[in-house]
Coordinates of C-alpha atoms in Angstrom, one line a residue:
X1 CA 84.9 -18.3 -0.9
X2 CA 83.3 -17.8 -4.3
X3 CA 79.3 -18.2 -3.8
X4 CA 78.0 -20.7 -5.5
X5 CA 76.3 -19.8 -9.2
X6 CA 78.6 -16.4 -9.0
X7 CA 79.6 -15.0 -12.7
X8 CA 82.8 -13.6 -12.8
X9 CA 84.4 -12.0 -15.8
X10 CA 88.2 -10.5 -15.5
X11 CA 89.7 -8.4 -17.6
X12 CA 87.7 -9.8 -21.1
X13 CA 89.2 -9.0 -24.4
X14 CA 88.0 -9.8 -27.5
X15 CA 89.6 -9.1 -31.1
X16 CA 88.0 -10.8 -34.7
X17 CA 90.8 -10.8 -37.2
X18 CA 89.8 -8.6 -40.4
X19 CA 91.6 -8.6 -43.4
X20 CA 93.3 -5.1 -42.5
X21 CA 94.2 -7.1 -39.1
X22 CA 92.9 -7.6 -35.5
X23 CA 89.2 -6.2 -35.0
X24 CA 88.8 -5.0 -31.1
X25 CA 84.9 -5.8 -29.9
X26 CA 85.5 -6.1 -26.3
X27 CA 88.0 -4.3 -24.5
X28 CA 88.9 -5.0 -20.7
X29 CA 85.7 -5.9 -19.4
X30 CA 85.1 -7.3 -15.7
X31 CA 81.6 -7.7 -14.1
X32 CA 80.9 -9.8 -11.2
X33 CA 77.3 -11.1 -11.6
X34 CA 75.7 -12.6 -8.2
X35 CA 73.6 -15.8 -8.3
X36 CA 69.6 -14.9 -8.5
X37 CA 70.8 -11.7 -10.5
X38 CA 69.0 -10.2 -13.4
X39 CA 71.8 -7.4 -14.9
X40 CA 70.5 -6.3 -18.1
X41 CA 73.1 -4.9 -20.5
X42 CA 72.6 -2.2 -23.0
X43 CA 74.8 -0.2 -25.9
X44 CA 74.7 0.8 -29.5
X45 CA 75.3 -1.5 -32.3
X46 CA 78.8 -2.8 -32.4
X47 CA 79.6 -2.6 -28.9
X48 CA 80.2 -6.1 -28.4
X49 CA 76.8 -7.4 -26.5
X50 CA 75.9 -10.2 -28.1
X51 CA 79.9 -11.0 -28.1
X52 CA 79.9 -11.2 -25.0
X53 CA 76.5 -13.5 -23.9
X54 CA 78.3 -15.5 -26.5
X55 CA 81.3 -16.0 -24.8
X56 CA 79.5 -16.8 -21.6
X57 CA 77.4 -19.3 -23.0
X58 CA 80.4 -20.8 -24.4
X59 CA 80.0 -20.7 -28.2
X60 CA 83.3 -18.8 -28.9
X61 CA 86.6 -19.6 -26.9
X62 CA 89.2 -17.2 -28.1
X63 CA 89.4 -14.4 -25.7
X64 CA 91.8 -12.8 -23.4
X65 CA 90.8 -12.5 -20.0
X66 CA 88.5 -14.8 -17.6
X67 CA 85.2 -15.9 -17.7
X68 CA 84.4 -17.9 -14.7
X69 CA 80.9 -19.6 -13.6
X70 CA 81.5 -21.3 -10.0
X71 CA 84.9 -20.1 -10.3
X72 CA 86.0 -22.3 -13.0
X73 CA 86.7 -21.0 -16.6
X74 CA 84.2 -21.5 -18.9
X75 CA 85.6 -24.3 -21.8
X76 CA 82.2 -25.2 -24.3
X77 CA 78.5 -25.0 -24.1
X78 CA 76.6 -26.4 -21.6
X79 CA 73.2 -27.5 -19.8
X80 CA 74.3 -25.4 -17.0
X81 CA 74.0 -22.3 -19.5
X82 CA 70.8 -21.3 -21.4
X83 CA 70.3 -18.5 -24.5
X84 CA 67.6 -17.3 -25.9
X85 CA 67.4 -15.1 -28.9
X86 CA 65.9 -13.4 -31.1
X87 CA 64.8 -15.0 -33.5
X88 CA 62.7 -18.3 -31.9
X89 CA 65.0 -20.6 -33.8
X90 CA 62.0 -23.5 -33.3
X91 CA 62.8 -26.9 -35.2
X92 CA 59.1 -26.2 -37.6
X93 CA 58.7 -29.9 -38.0
X94 CA 58.2 -30.0 -34.3
X95 CA 55.3 -29.8 -31.9
X96 CA 55.6 -27.3 -29.0
X97 CA 56.2 -30.4 -26.4
X98 CA 59.0 -31.7 -29.1
X99 CA 60.4 -28.4 -29.2
X100 CA 61.0 -28.3 -25.5
X101 CA 62.3 -31.5 -25.3
X102 CA 65.2 -30.2 -27.1
X103 CA 66.5 -28.6 -24.5
X104 CA 66.6 -32.4 -22.5
X105 CA 68.0 -34.3 -25.2
X106 CA 71.7 -34.7 -24.0
X107 CA 70.1 -34.7 -20.0
X108 CA 70.9 -37.5 -17.7
X109 CA 66.9 -37.7 -17.1
X110 CA 64.6 -40.6 -17.9
X111 CA 61.6 -40.3 -20.7
X112 CA 59.6 -40.1 -18.4
X113 CA 61.4 -37.8 -16.0
X114 CA 61.4 -35.7 -19.5
X115 CA 57.9 -35.2 -20.7
X116 CA 57.0 -34.3 -16.9
X117 CA 60.0 -31.8 -17.3
X118 CA 58.5 -30.3 -20.4
X119 CA 55.3 -30.7 -19.3
X120 CA 56.3 -28.0 -15.6
X121 CA 57.4 -25.6 -18.8
X122 CA 54.7 -25.7 -21.2
X123 CA 52.6 -24.6 -17.8
X124 CA 55.3 -22.3 -16.7
X125 CA 55.8 -20.1 -19.9
X126 CA 51.2 -20.0 -20.1
X127 CA 50.9 -22.6 -23.1
X128 CA 49.0 -25.3 -21.2
X129 CA 46.7 -26.7 -24.3
X130 CA 49.6 -25.9 -26.9
X131 CA 51.3 -29.4 -26.4
X132 CA 50.9 -30.6 -30.3
X133 CA 50.9 -27.4 -32.5
X134 CA 53.4 -26.6 -34.0
X135 CA 55.3 -23.3 -35.0
X136 CA 53.9 -21.7 -37.8
X137 CA 50.2 -22.1 -35.5
X138 CA 51.2 -19.5 -33.2
X139 CA 52.0 -15.9 -32.7
X140 CA 55.1 -14.8 -32.8
X141 CA 55.0 -13.9 -29.3
X142 CA 53.7 -17.3 -28.5
X143 CA 56.9 -18.8 -30.4
X144 CA 59.4 -17.0 -28.1
X145 CA 57.4 -17.9 -25.2
X146 CA 58.3 -21.8 -26.5
X147 CA 62.2 -20.8 -26.8
X148 CA 62.4 -20.0 -23.6
X149 CA 60.9 -22.8 -22.0
X150 CA 63.3 -25.0 -24.1
X151 CA 65.9 -22.6 -23.1
X152 CA 64.9 -23.3 -19.0
X153 CA 64.1 -26.7 -19.2
X154 CA 67.5 -27.9 -18.5
X155 CA 67.2 -26.2 -15.2
X156 CA 70.2 -23.9 -16.1
X157 CA 71.9 -21.4 -13.8
X158 CA 72.0 -18.9 -16.1
X159 CA 69.5 -17.3 -18.8
X160 CA 71.0 -15.5 -21.6
X161 CA 68.8 -13.6 -23.6
X162 CA 69.9 -11.9 -26.5
X163 CA 66.9 -9.1 -27.8
X164 CA 64.7 -11.7 -26.7
X165 CA 61.5 -9.6 -27.9
X166 CA 63.0 -7.4 -30.7
X167 CA 61.2 -8.4 -33.4
X168 CA 57.4 -8.3 -31.5
X169 CA 55.1 -5.7 -32.0
X170 CA 55.3 -3.3 -28.5
X171 CA 52.1 -4.9 -26.8
X172 CA 53.2 -8.2 -26.7
X173 CA 56.5 -7.0 -26.0
X174 CA 55.4 -5.2 -22.6
X175 CA 53.2 -8.6 -22.0
X176 CA 55.9 -10.8 -22.6
X177 CA 58.3 -9.0 -20.0
X178 CA 55.7 -9.0 -17.1
X179 CA 55.9 -13.4 -18.4
X180 CA 60.0 -12.8 -18.2
X181 CA 60.1 -11.5 -14.6
X182 CA 57.2 -13.9 -13.5
X183 CA 59.5 -16.3 -14.7
X184 CA 62.8 -15.7 -13.4
X185 CA 61.3 -15.2 -9.8
X186 CA 60.0 -18.4 -10.0
X187 CA 62.6 -20.1 -11.2
X188 CA 65.5 -18.2 -9.0
X189 CA 68.1 -18.5 -11.1
X190 CA 70.4 -16.3 -12.7
X191 CA 69.2 -14.1 -15.7
X192 CA 71.6 -11.6 -17.7
X193 CA 69.7 -9.5 -21.0
X194 CA 70.6 -8.3 -23.6
X195 CA 69.0 -5.4 -25.5
X196 CA 68.4 -1.5 -26.7
X197 CA 65.6 -0.9 -25.0
X198 CA 66.4 0.8 -22.0
X199 CA 62.6 1.2 -20.6
X200 CA 63.2 -2.2 -21.1
X201 CA 66.2 -2.8 -20.1
X202 CA 65.3 -0.8 -16.1
X203 CA 62.0 -2.3 -16.1
X204 CA 63.8 -6.4 -15.5
X205 CA 67.0 -5.8 -13.8
X206 CA 68.7 -5.2 -10.7
X207 CA 71.4 -3.0 -12.4
X208 CA 71.8 -1.3 -15.9
X209 CA 75.4 -2.0 -17.5
X210 CA 76.0 0.3 -19.6
X211 CA 78.5 -0.6 -22.5
X212 CA 81.0 2.1 -24.6
X213 CA 81.1 1.7 -28.4
X214 CA 83.8 0.5 -30.3
X215 CA 85.6 -1.4 -28.4
X216 CA 82.7 -2.3 -26.1
X217 CA 83.9 -1.2 -22.5
X218 CA 81.4 -1.1 -19.2
X219 CA 81.0 2.6 -19.0
X220 CA 78.8 2.8 -15.8
X221 CA 77.1 0.4 -14.1
X222 CA 73.4 2.3 -12.7
X223 CA 71.8 0.1 -9.9
X224 CA 68.0 -0.2 -10.1
X225 CA 66.7 -0.2 -6.6
X226 CA 63.1 0.1 -7.7
X227 CA 60.5 -2.2 -6.3
X228 CA 58.1 -4.7 -8.3
X229 CA 55.8 -4.4 -9.6
X230 CA 57.6 -1.4 -11.5
X231 CA 55.6 1.7 -12.8
X232 CA 56.8 2.7 -16.0
X233 CA 55.4 6.0 -15.8
X234 CA 56.2 6.9 -12.3
X235 CA 59.3 9.3 -11.2
X236 CA 61.9 7.2 -9.6
X237 CA 61.2 5.1 -13.0
X238 CA 62.3 8.1 -15.6
X239 CA 64.7 9.2 -12.6
X240 CA 66.7 5.3 -13.3
X241 CA 65.9 6.0 -17.1
X242 CA 67.3 9.5 -17.2
X243 CA 70.6 8.5 -15.9
X244 CA 70.5 5.7 -18.3
X245 CA 70.7 7.9 -21.5
X246 CA 73.0 10.5 -20.1
X247 CA 75.1 7.9 -20.3
X248 CA 74.6 7.4 -24.3
X249 CA 74.6 11.5 -24.9
X250 CA 78.6 11.6 -24.8
X251 CA 78.3 8.7 -27.8
X252 CA 75.2 10.5 -29.5
X253 CA 77.5 12.2 -32.3
X254 CA 79.3 8.7 -33.3
X255 CA 75.7 7.4 -33.5
X256 CA 74.5 9.5 -36.1
X257 CA 74.3 8.8 -39.2
X258 CA 76.9 10.6 -41.4
X259 CA 76.0 13.3 -43.9
X260 CA 75.5 12.9 -47.5
X261 CA 79.3 13.7 -49.4
X262 CA 77.8 15.9 -51.4
X263 CA 74.2 17.7 -51.8
X264 CA 71.3 16.4 -53.9
X265 CA 70.9 18.0 -56.5
X266 CA 67.9 20.1 -56.5
X267 CA 64.2 19.7 -57.7
X268 CA 63.5 21.3 -61.5
X269 CA 60.5 23.7 -61.1
X270 CA 57.2 21.9 -62.3
X271 CA 55.4 23.9 -64.4
X272 CA 51.7 23.0 -65.5
X273 CA 52.9 21.7 -69.2
X274 CA 54.7 19.1 -68.3
X275 CA 51.6 17.8 -67.3
X276 CA 49.6 18.7 -70.4
X277 CA 48.2 15.5 -72.4

């Protein structure tokens, strides 16, 4: 019997209609994610990582195969699945509390219960004292914490993260990775992270799913059997990182920029008289 909260992706394929025919984005993806797991998905641009998240969250429903949560096919969006994008997508006319409260818009809670849930999640992401601040008054990292709180406030079974720290500077990114790990442990929910950053994937994930490009397939699932807190400079961490990076080596030629069709014209020699006044 399937454990409650298990996400099962079975032989999933997805294509889009384009002017030249059907463009295959995902091909025969099969993956099982246990309740409470943190799974990182990495791959080159165009391998279908974000499309996979959209199918899990229910933003698209035209595909082949199965996407099952608790043994039931996912149809449409639901409070059981939250998502955080690279851009925080906060409403500029709402406060921090107002933006987080949007996550409870369709929740079967009393107004008092909703206010309490918002307060708890403001504290969870470390923004106590900023309840009445507006997005323009927040740093990029603070705004992204609001987006995470908004996705978590409805108590979803799964939180999907699509490059959530990609637009942040390195120091803020490292800090929020630690914060996300703390939140994951505190909430005990399943998290699925899509990222281009292999180090980030290993730092956070229980396992790293490496995708092949065009169309997206699972090349390898690399377990991350490292205790927390994880030391990025440690030998064990480096060993796992090399295992993941080796999976990309076969794609290096296809990922490189194509050569120019013709060489650039030679630069004419510069003589002193050309600069005479």
